[in-house]
PDB file of C-alpha atoms in Angstrom:
ATOM      1  CA  MET C   1      18.970 154.792  76.939  1.00 87.00           C
ATOM      2  CA  LEU C   2      20.800 156.457  74.858  1.00 91.00           C
ATOM      3  CA  GLY C   3      22.520 159.046  77.292  1.00 90.00           C
ATOM      4  CA  ASN C   4      23.158 156.257  79.479  1.00 90.00           C
ATOM      5  CA  PHE C   5      24.273 153.938  77.398  1.00 94.00           C
ATOM      6  CA  VAL C   6      27.425 156.397  75.984  1.00 95.00           C
ATOM      7  CA  SER C   7      27.810 157.524  79.131  1.00 93.00           C
ATOM      8  CA  ARG C   8      28.504 154.395  81.044  1.00 93.00           C
ATOM      9  CA  ILE C   9      31.130 153.063  78.772  1.00 96.00           C
ATOM     10  CA  THR C  10      33.006 155.704  78.174  1.00 96.00           C
ATOM     11  CA  LYS C  11      33.027 156.467  82.043  1.00 95.00           C
ATOM     12  CA  PHE C  12      34.412 153.245  82.250  1.00 96.00           C
ATOM     13  CA  CYS C  13      36.576 152.853  79.805  1.00 95.00           C
ATOM     14  CA  ARG C  14      38.487 156.298  80.795  1.00 96.00           C
ATOM     15  CA  SER C  15      38.443 154.827  84.696  1.00 96.00           C
ATOM     16  CA  LYS C  16      40.289 151.543  83.681  1.00 96.00           C
ATOM     17  CA  PHE C  17      41.507 151.766  79.871  1.00 96.00           C
ATOM     18  CA  GLY C  18      42.346 155.935  79.987  1.00 96.00           C
ATOM     19  CA  LEU C  19      41.160 158.095  76.873  1.00 96.00           C
ATOM     20  CA  ALA C  20      41.866 155.528  74.186  1.00 96.00           C
ATOM     21  CA  VAL C  21      39.911 152.744  72.651  1.00 96.00           C
ATOM     22  CA  PRO C  22      41.351 149.312  73.957  1.00 97.00           C
ATOM     23  CA  GLU C  23      42.396 146.411  72.296  1.00 95.00           C
ATOM     24  CA  GLY C  24      40.983 142.961  71.396  1.00 92.00           C
ATOM     25  CA  THR C  25      39.464 140.411  69.823  1.00 95.00           C
ATOM     26  CA  TYR C  26      35.756 139.882  69.206  1.00 96.00           C
ATOM     27  CA  GLY C  27      34.207 136.395  70.770  1.00 96.00           C
ATOM     28  CA  ALA C  28      30.960 134.460  70.645  1.00 97.00           C
ATOM     29  CA  ALA C  29      29.374 136.777  72.374  1.00 96.00           C
ATOM     30  CA  GLU C  30      29.881 140.017  70.004  1.00 97.00           C
ATOM     31  CA  GLN C  31      29.381 137.958  67.226  1.00 97.00           C
ATOM     32  CA  ALA C  32      25.819 137.072  68.498  1.00 97.00           C
ATOM     33  CA  ALA C  33      25.687 140.965  69.308  1.00 97.00           C
ATOM     34  CA  ILE C  34      26.483 141.954  65.227  1.00 97.00           C
ATOM     35  CA  GLN C  35      23.418 139.179  64.495  1.00 97.00           C
ATOM     36  CA  ALA C  36      21.272 140.484  66.172  1.00 97.00           C
ATOM     37  CA  LEU C  37      22.343 144.155  65.108  1.00 97.00           C
ATOM     38  CA  SER C  38      21.841 143.229  61.170  1.00 96.00           C
ATOM     39  CA  ALA C  39      18.473 142.004  61.291  1.00 96.00           C
ATOM     40  CA  ARG C  40      17.387 145.179  63.481  1.00 96.00           C
ATOM     41  CA  LEU C  41      19.044 146.972  61.036  1.00 96.00           C
ATOM     42  CA  ALA C  42      17.287 145.996  58.085  1.00 96.00           C
ATOM     43  CA  ALA C  43      14.573 146.299  59.748  1.00 97.00           C
ATOM     44  CA  TYR C  44      15.358 149.825  60.480  1.00 96.00           C
ATOM     45  CA  GLU C  45      15.847 150.318  56.966  1.00 95.00           C
ATOM     46  CA  ARG C  46      12.854 148.969  56.264  1.00 96.00           C
ATOM     47  CA  ALA C  47      10.386 151.035  58.085  1.00 96.00           C
ATOM     48  CA  PHE C  48      12.371 154.252  57.272  1.00 92.00           C
ATOM     49  CA  GLU C  49      11.834 153.007  53.473  1.00 94.00           C
ATOM     50  CA  ALA C  50       7.895 152.253  53.837  1.00 96.00           C
ATOM     51  CA  LEU C  51       8.080 155.833  55.892  1.00 95.00           C
ATOM     52  CA  GLU C  52       7.067 154.388  59.188  1.00 96.00           C
ATOM     53  CA  ILE C  53       8.727 156.944  61.491  1.00 95.00           C
ATOM     54  CA  ARG C  54       7.392 155.109  64.542  1.00 96.00           C
ATOM     55  CA  ARG C  55       8.165 151.863  63.783  1.00 97.00           C
ATOM     56  CA  ALA C  56      11.447 153.080  62.653  1.00 97.00           C
ATOM     57  CA  ALA C  57      12.022 154.686  65.909  1.00 96.00           C
ATOM     58  CA  GLN C  58      10.746 151.745  67.782  1.00 97.00           C
ATOM     59  CA  GLU C  59      13.569 149.008  65.942  1.00 97.00           C
ATOM     60  CA  LEU C  60      15.942 152.152  66.523  1.00 97.00           C
ATOM     61  CA  ARG C  61      14.936 151.478  70.388  1.00 97.00           C
ATOM     62  CA  ALA C  62      15.308 147.834  69.819  1.00 97.00           C
ATOM     63  CA  ILE C  63      18.453 148.590  68.647  1.00 97.00           C
ATOM     64  CA  TRP C  64      20.275 150.059  71.742  1.00 96.00           C
ATOM     65  CA  VAL C  65      18.553 147.558  73.861  1.00 96.00           C
ATOM     66  CA  ILE C  66      20.931 145.415  71.908  1.00 97.00           C
ATOM     67  CA  GLY C  67      24.346 146.617  72.805  1.00 95.00           C
ATOM     68  CA  ASN C  68      22.173 147.652  76.453  1.00 95.00           C
ATOM     69  CA  GLU C  69      21.708 143.842  76.895  1.00 96.00           C
ATOM     70  CA  TYR C  70      25.564 142.934  75.797  1.00 97.00           C
ATOM     71  CA  LEU C  71      26.795 145.344  78.073  1.00 95.00           C
ATOM     72  CA  GLN C  72      25.179 144.057  81.203  1.00 95.00           C
ATOM     73  CA  ASP C  73      25.662 140.234  80.148  1.00 96.00           C
ATOM     74  CA  ALA C  74      29.177 141.229  79.230  1.00 95.00           C
ATOM     75  CA  ALA C  75      29.487 143.163  82.679  1.00 95.00           C
ATOM     76  CA  PRO C  76      33.782 144.525  82.127  1.00 95.00           C
ATOM     77  CA  TRP C  77      33.368 146.190  85.611  1.00 94.00           C
ATOM     78  CA  THR C  78      33.092 142.450  86.547  1.00 95.00           C
ATOM     79  CA  ALA C  79      35.533 140.674  84.527  1.00 94.00           C
ATOM     80  CA  VAL C  80      37.710 143.805  84.768  1.00 95.00           C
ATOM     81  CA  LYS C  81      38.891 142.175  88.385  1.00 95.00           C
ATOM     82  CA  THR C  82      40.040 138.465  86.595  1.00 96.00           C
ATOM     83  CA  ASP C  83      39.858 139.256  82.954  1.00 96.00           C
ATOM     84  CA  PRO C  84      41.407 142.437  81.655  1.00 95.00           C
ATOM     85  CA  VAL C  85      41.663 141.127  78.346  1.00 96.00           C
ATOM     86  CA  ALA C  86      37.863 139.976  78.456  1.00 96.00           C
ATOM     87  CA  ALA C  87      36.933 143.237  79.963  1.00 96.00           C
ATOM     88  CA  ALA C  88      38.764 145.429  77.256  1.00 97.00           C
ATOM     89  CA  VAL C  89      37.345 143.283  74.826  1.00 97.00           C
ATOM     90  CA  SER C  90      32.954 143.564  75.501  1.00 97.00           C
ATOM     91  CA  VAL C  91      34.407 148.296  76.335  1.00 97.00           C
ATOM     92  CA  ARG C  92      36.058 148.127  72.669  1.00 97.00           C
ATOM     93  CA  PHE C  93      32.794 146.669  71.275  1.00 97.00           C
ATOM     94  CA  GLY C  94      30.349 148.495  73.394  1.00 97.00           C
ATOM     95  CA  LEU C  95      32.809 151.642  72.334  1.00 97.00           C
ATOM     96  CA  ASN C  96      32.306 151.095  68.594  1.00 96.00           C
ATOM     97  CA  LEU C  97      28.502 150.357  69.177  1.00 97.00           C
ATOM     98  CA  VAL C  98      28.261 154.124  70.381  1.00 96.00           C
ATOM     99  CA  ARG C  99      29.393 155.276  67.081  1.00 95.00           C
ATOM    100  CA  LEU C 100      27.067 153.597  65.302  1.00 96.00           C
ATOM    101  CA  TYR C 101      24.026 154.208  67.326  1.00 96.00           C
ATOM    102  CA  ALA C 102      24.983 157.843  66.268  1.00 94.00           C
ATOM    103  CA  VAL C 103      25.364 156.921  62.932  1.00 95.00           C
ATOM    104  CA  LEU C 104      21.673 155.197  63.323  1.00 95.00           C
ATOM    105  CA  SER C 105      20.185 157.695  65.821  1.00 94.00           C
ATOM    106  CA  GLU C 106      21.202 160.908  63.636  1.00 93.00           C
ATOM    107  CA  PRO C 107      17.665 161.132  61.223  1.00 93.00           C
ATOM    108  CA  PHE C 108      15.840 161.660  65.091  1.00 94.00           C
ATOM    109  CA  ILE C 109      18.933 163.387  67.251  1.00 93.00           C
ATOM    110  CA  PRO C 110      20.690 164.870  64.691  1.00 93.00           C
ATOM    111  CA  ASP C 111      22.558 166.992  68.032  1.00 92.00           C
ATOM    112  CA  ALA C 112      23.468 164.312  70.087  1.00 93.00           C
ATOM    113  CA  ALA C 113      24.701 162.206  67.599  1.00 93.00           C
ATOM    114  CA  ALA C 114      26.811 165.121  66.463  1.00 91.00           C
ATOM    115  CA  ARG C 115      27.791 165.242  70.856  1.00 92.00           C
ATOM    116  CA  ILE C 116      28.841 161.349  70.692  1.00 93.00           C
ATOM    117  CA  MET C 117      30.964 161.076  67.453  1.00 93.00           C
ATOM    118  CA  ALA C 118      32.659 164.548  67.949  1.00 92.00           C
ATOM    119  CA  ALA C 119      34.037 162.997  71.555  1.00 94.00           C
ATOM    120  CA  LEU C 120      34.850 159.839  69.339  1.00 93.00           C
ATOM    121  CA  GLY C 121      37.049 162.344  67.649  1.00 87.00           C
ATOM    122  CA  GLU C 122      35.042 161.174  64.273  1.00 82.00           C
ATOM    123  CA  GLY C 123      32.937 163.913  61.497  1.00 72.00           C
ATOM    124  CA  THR C 124      29.526 164.176  60.821  1.00 71.00           C
ATOM    125  CA  PRO C 125      27.658 160.772  61.533  1.00 69.00           C
ATOM    126  CA  ASP C 126      27.107 160.198  57.916  1.00 69.00           C
ATOM    127  CA  ASP C 127      28.318 156.760  56.763  1.00 81.00           C
ATOM    128  CA  TRP C 128      25.165 154.773  57.022  1.00 86.00           C
ATOM    129  CA  PRO C 129      26.472 151.273  58.123  1.00 86.00           C
ATOM    130  CA  VAL C 130      26.284 149.127  55.302  1.00 85.00           C
ATOM    131  CA  ASP C 131      27.169 146.038  57.340  1.00 91.00           C
ATOM    132  CA  ILE C 132      27.495 145.700  61.539  1.00 94.00           C
ATOM    133  CA  ALA C 133      30.359 143.606  61.089  1.00 94.00           C
ATOM    134  CA  THR C 134      32.414 146.653  59.453  1.00 92.00           C
ATOM    135  CA  ALA C 135      30.574 149.239  61.846  1.00 93.00           C
ATOM    136  CA  VAL C 136      31.666 147.917  64.679  1.00 95.00           C
ATOM    137  CA  GLU C 137      35.404 147.653  63.627  1.00 93.00           C
ATOM    138  CA  ALA C 138      35.332 152.030  62.835  1.00 92.00           C
ATOM    139  CA  LEU C 139      36.970 152.734  65.312  1.00 93.00           C
ATOM    140  CA  PRO C 140      40.120 151.442  65.970  1.00 93.00           C
ATOM    141  CA  ALA C 141      42.266 150.575  69.305  1.00 94.00           C
ATOM    142  CA  GLY C 142      44.395 153.203  70.244  1.00 95.00           C
ATOM    143  CA  GLN C 143      41.890 155.919  68.713  1.00 94.00           C
ATOM    144  CA  PRO C 144      41.636 158.854  71.585  1.00 95.00           C
ATOM    145  CA  PHE C 145      37.370 159.633  72.714  1.00 94.00           C
ATOM    146  CA  SER C 146      36.276 162.688  75.438  1.00 93.00           C
ATOM    147  CA  VAL C 147      33.268 161.567  78.021  1.00 92.00           C
ATOM    148  CA  PRO C 148      30.624 163.844  76.468  1.00 88.00           C
ATOM    149  CA  ASP C 149      28.505 165.644  79.299  1.00 81.00           C
ATOM    150  CA  ASN C 150      25.321 164.526  79.782  1.00 80.00           C
ATOM    151  CA  LEU C 151      23.421 164.397  76.159  1.00 79.00           C
ATOM    152  CA  PHE C 152      20.345 164.751  77.136  1.00 78.00           C
ATOM    153  CA  ALA C 153      19.111 166.817  79.574  1.00 75.00           C
ATOM    154  CA  LYS C 154      16.635 166.028  82.361  1.00 79.00           C
ATOM    155  CA  ILE C 155      13.078 168.245  81.996  1.00 81.00           C
ATOM    156  CA  THR C 156      12.442 169.802  85.034  1.00 84.00           C
ATOM    157  CA  ASP C 157       8.663 171.101  85.930  1.00 85.00           C
ATOM    158  CA  GLU C 158       8.503 174.201  84.652  1.00 87.00           C
ATOM    159  CA  ALA C 159       9.711 172.875  81.400  1.00 83.00           C
ATOM    160  CA  ARG C 160       7.108 170.572  81.245  1.00 86.00           C
ATOM    161  CA  GLU C 161       4.256 172.744  82.006  1.00 86.00           C
ATOM    162  CA  ALA C 162       5.878 175.459  79.505  1.00 86.00           C
ATOM    163  CA  MET C 163       6.063 173.202  76.561  1.00 84.00           C
ATOM    164  CA  ALA C 164       2.365 171.411  77.746  1.00 86.00           C
ATOM    165  CA  ALA C 165       1.009 175.779  77.677  1.00 84.00           C
ATOM    166  CA  CYS C 166       3.191 176.253  74.273  1.00 85.00           C
ATOM    167  CA  PHE C 167       1.751 172.653  72.200  1.00 85.00           C
ATOM    168  CA  ALA C 168      -1.707 172.083  73.469  1.00 80.00           C
ATOM    169  CA  GLY C 169      -3.192 173.690  70.363  1.00 71.00           C
ATOM    170  CA  THR C 170      -6.390 175.820  69.825  1.00 62.00           C
ATOM    171  CA  VAL C 171      -9.825 173.922  70.680  1.00 53.00           C
TER     172      VAL C 171
END
């Protein structure tokens, strides 16, 4: 889910706007996503504070879902044909979500988070968001980025069998 989101938004931006964060002012759709993300971030933080790791992972996935739903609803690939300004806003928001997701995902997938941050021209993902509204402004318009390679490799049948044997344990 995260890898697909990162790939979709970075490749789309590259093809329609180039390899820099486009300009744009957030509107109602982005504000609604910010509110939803804020509620989920609070739940994610509570789960971590309570050391409920499984619950924290579920909240992180729910945070990713909000971005995917936003992108599906905004449909910048359609909007770019009739309203390139609106498409640019969606892409700008999406790229800032990519950065936010790297920061929030770092406790679970540090290598992938670091690769995302490097593609965005950012340092290590160590600046936990104080609030979502500020976090989705972190990448300024014009900031260059690159499209990262696939973040997650497909697990082959052979690799799955090797892992199953390795972690099967003894009874």
